[in-house]
Coordinates of C-alpha atoms in Angstrom, one line a residue:
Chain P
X1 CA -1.3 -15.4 -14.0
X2 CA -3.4 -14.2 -10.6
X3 CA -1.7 -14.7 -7.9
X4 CA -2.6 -13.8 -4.2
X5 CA -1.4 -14.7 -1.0
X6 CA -4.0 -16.0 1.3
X7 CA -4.3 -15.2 5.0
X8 CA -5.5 -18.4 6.5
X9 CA -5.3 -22.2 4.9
X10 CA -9.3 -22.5 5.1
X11 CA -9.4 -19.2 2.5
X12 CA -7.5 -21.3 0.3
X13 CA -9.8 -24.1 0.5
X14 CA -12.7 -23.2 -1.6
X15 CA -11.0 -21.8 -4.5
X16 CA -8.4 -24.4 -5.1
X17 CA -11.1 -26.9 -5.2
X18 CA -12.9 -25.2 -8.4
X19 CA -9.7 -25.3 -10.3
X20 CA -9.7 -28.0 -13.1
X21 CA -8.2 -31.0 -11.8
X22 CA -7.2 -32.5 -14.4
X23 CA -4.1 -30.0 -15.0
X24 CA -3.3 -28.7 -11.6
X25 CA -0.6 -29.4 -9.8
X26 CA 0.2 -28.6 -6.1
X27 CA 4.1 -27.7 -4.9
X28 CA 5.2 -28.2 -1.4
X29 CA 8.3 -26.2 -0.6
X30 CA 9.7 -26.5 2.9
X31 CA 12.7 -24.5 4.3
X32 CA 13.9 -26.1 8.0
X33 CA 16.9 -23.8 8.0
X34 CA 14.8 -20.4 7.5
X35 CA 11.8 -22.2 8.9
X36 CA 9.1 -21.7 6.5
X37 CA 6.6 -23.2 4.6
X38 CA 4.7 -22.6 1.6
X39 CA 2.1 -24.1 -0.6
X40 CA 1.3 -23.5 -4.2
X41 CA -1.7 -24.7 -6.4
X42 CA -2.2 -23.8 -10.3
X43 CA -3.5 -24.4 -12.9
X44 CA -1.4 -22.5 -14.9
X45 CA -3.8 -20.1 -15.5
X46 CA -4.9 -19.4 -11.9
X47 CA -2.4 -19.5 -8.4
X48 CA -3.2 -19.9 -5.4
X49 CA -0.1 -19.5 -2.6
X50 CA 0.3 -19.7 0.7
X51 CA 3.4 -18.8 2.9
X52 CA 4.0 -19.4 6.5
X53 CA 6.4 -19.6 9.3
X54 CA 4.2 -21.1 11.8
X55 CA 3.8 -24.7 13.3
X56 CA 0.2 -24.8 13.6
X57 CA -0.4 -24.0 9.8
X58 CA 2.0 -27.7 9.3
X59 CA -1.4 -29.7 10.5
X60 CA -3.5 -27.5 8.3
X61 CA -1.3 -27.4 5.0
X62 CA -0.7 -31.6 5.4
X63 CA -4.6 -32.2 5.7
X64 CA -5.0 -29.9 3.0
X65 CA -2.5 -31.6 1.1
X66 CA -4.1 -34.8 1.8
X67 CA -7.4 -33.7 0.4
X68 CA -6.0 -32.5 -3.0
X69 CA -4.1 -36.0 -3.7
X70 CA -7.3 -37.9 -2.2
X71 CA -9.3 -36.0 -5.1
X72 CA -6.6 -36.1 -7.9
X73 CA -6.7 -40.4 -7.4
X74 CA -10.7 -40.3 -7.1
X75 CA -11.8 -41.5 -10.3
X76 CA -15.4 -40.6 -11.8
X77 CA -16.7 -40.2 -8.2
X78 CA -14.4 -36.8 -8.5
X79 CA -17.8 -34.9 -8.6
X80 CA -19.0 -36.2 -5.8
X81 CA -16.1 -35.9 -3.3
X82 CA -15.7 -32.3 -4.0
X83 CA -19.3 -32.1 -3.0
X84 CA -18.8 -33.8 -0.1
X85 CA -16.1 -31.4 0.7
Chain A
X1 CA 14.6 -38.8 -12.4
X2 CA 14.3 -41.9 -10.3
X3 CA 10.9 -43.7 -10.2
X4 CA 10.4 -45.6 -6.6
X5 CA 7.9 -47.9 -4.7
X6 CA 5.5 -45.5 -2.7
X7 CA 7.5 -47.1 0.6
X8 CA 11.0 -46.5 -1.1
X9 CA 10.3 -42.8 -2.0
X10 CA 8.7 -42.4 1.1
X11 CA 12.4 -43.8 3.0
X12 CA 14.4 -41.4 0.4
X13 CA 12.0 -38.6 1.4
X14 CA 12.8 -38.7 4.4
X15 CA 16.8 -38.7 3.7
X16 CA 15.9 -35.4 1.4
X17 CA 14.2 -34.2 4.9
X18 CA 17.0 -35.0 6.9
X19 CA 19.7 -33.6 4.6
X20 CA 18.0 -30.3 4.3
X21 CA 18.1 -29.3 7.8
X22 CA 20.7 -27.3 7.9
X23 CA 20.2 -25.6 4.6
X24 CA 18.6 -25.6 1.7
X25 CA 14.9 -26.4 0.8
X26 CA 12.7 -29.4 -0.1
X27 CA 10.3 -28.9 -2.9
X28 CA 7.8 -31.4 -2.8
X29 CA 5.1 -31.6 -6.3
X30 CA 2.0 -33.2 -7.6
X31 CA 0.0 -33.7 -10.6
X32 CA -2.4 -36.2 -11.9
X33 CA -0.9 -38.7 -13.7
X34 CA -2.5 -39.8 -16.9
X35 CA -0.4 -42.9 -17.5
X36 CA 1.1 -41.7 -20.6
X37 CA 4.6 -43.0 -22.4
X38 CA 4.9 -41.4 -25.5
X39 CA 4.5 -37.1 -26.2
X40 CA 1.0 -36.3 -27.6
X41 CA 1.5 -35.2 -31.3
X42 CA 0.6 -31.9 -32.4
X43 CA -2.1 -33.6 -35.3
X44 CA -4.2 -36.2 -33.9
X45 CA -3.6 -38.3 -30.9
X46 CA -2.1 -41.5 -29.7
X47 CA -3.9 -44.7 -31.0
X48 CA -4.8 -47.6 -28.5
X49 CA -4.3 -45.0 -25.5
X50 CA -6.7 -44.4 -23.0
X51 CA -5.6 -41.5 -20.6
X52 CA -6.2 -43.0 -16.9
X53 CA -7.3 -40.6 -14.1
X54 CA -7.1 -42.8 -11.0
X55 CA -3.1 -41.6 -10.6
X56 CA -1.2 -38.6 -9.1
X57 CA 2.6 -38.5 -9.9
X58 CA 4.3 -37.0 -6.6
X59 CA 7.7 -35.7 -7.0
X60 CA 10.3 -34.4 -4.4
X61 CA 13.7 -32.6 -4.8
X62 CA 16.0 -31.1 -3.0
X63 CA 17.5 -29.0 -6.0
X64 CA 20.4 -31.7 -6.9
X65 CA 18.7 -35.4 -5.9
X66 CA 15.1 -35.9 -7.5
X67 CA 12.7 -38.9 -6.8
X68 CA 9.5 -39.8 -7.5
X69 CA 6.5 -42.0 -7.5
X70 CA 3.2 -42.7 -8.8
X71 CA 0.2 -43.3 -6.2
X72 CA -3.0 -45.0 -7.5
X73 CA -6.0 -45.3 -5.9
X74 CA -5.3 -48.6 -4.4
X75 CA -2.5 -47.2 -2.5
X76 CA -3.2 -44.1 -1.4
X77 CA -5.3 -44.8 1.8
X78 CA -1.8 -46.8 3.1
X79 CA 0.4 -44.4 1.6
X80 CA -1.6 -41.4 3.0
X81 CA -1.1 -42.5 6.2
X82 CA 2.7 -43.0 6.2
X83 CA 3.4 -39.7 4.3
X84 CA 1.1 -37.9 6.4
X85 CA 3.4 -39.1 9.5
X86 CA 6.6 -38.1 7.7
X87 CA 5.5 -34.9 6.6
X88 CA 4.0 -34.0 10.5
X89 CA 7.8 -35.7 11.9
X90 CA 9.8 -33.4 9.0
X91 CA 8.5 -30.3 9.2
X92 CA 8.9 -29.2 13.0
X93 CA 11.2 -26.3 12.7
X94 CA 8.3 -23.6 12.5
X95 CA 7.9 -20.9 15.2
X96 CA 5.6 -22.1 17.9
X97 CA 2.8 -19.5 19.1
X98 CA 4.5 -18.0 22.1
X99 CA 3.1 -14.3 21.9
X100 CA -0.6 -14.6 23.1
X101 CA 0.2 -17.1 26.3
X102 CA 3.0 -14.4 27.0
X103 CA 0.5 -11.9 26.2
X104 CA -2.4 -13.6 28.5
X105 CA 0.3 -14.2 31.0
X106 CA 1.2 -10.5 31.0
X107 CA -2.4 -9.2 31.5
X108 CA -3.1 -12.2 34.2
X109 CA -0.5 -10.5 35.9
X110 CA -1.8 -6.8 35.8

């Protein structure tokens, strides 16, 4: 499994859009007391993760988030959003 | 594992939030849902079973409680919306970006 931490939420963009959707799945894992946040897509084959202690990465990571479950629901248009994106 | 409404899970969420403030963590998952009830078998597949793709399954845990839901895509410009807001409201403990203002300040200075 590849694994690599990415240095800003728009790197992580591209390639988590060419992984098979079909068997991703994308893990949200927020720590209030140690104040960090991190995001994790796979497909069990490739991962993507992203770590941060930040507040501005929240708005990033939540629109980001937003986009994955907008494409997972997509039906047969799936092609066509990620194009779009 | 306890299935909820979208607007339930997203009220239980934000319990799970609340109840991790002081420690512990809140591990949030999704996956596309294909709608099935039975295991796949090894030889052949499930008669009368057509694997949907217009659902994501979204799970949340807090490492003792779990909940979840399933969001089609009917829902999920509603439910987008509300757990969009929740998340934003939740997650607010993160350092704010003092260091360049101090920084600008400093140099403003000199």
């Amino acid at each position: 499994m590849q694994s690599w931490l990415e240095k800003g939420c728009d790197k992580i963009n591209p390639p988590a859009h060419s992984l098979v959707l079909e068997e991703v799945r994308v893990v949200l894992k927020y720590r209030h007391c140690d104040g960090n946040l991190c995001i994790k897509v796979t497909d069990d084959v490739v991962c993507l993760l992203y770590r941060t202690d930040q507040a501005q990465d929240v708005k990033k990571i939540e629109k980001f988030h937003s986009q994955l479950m907008r494409l997972m629901v997509a039906k047969e248009s799936r092609s066509a959003a990620m194009e779009t994106d | 594992m306890v299935l909820l409404e979208s607007e339930q899970f997203l009220t239980e969420l934000t319990r799970l939030f609340q109840k991790c403030r002081t420690s512990g963590s809140v591990f949030i998952v999704f996956n596309t849902d294909d709608g099935r009830t039975k295991p796949v078998p090894r030889k052949g597949h499930i008669e009368g079973f057509e694997p949907a793709d217009n659902k994501c399954l979204l799970r949340a845990t807090d490492g003792k409680k779990k909940i979840s839901t399933v969001v089609s895509s009917k829902e999920v410009n509603k439910f987008q919306m509300a757990y969009s807001n929740l998340l934003r409201a939740n997650m607010d403990g993160l350092k704010k970006k003092d260091k360049k203002s101090k920084n600008k300040k400093s140099k403003a200075t000199q």
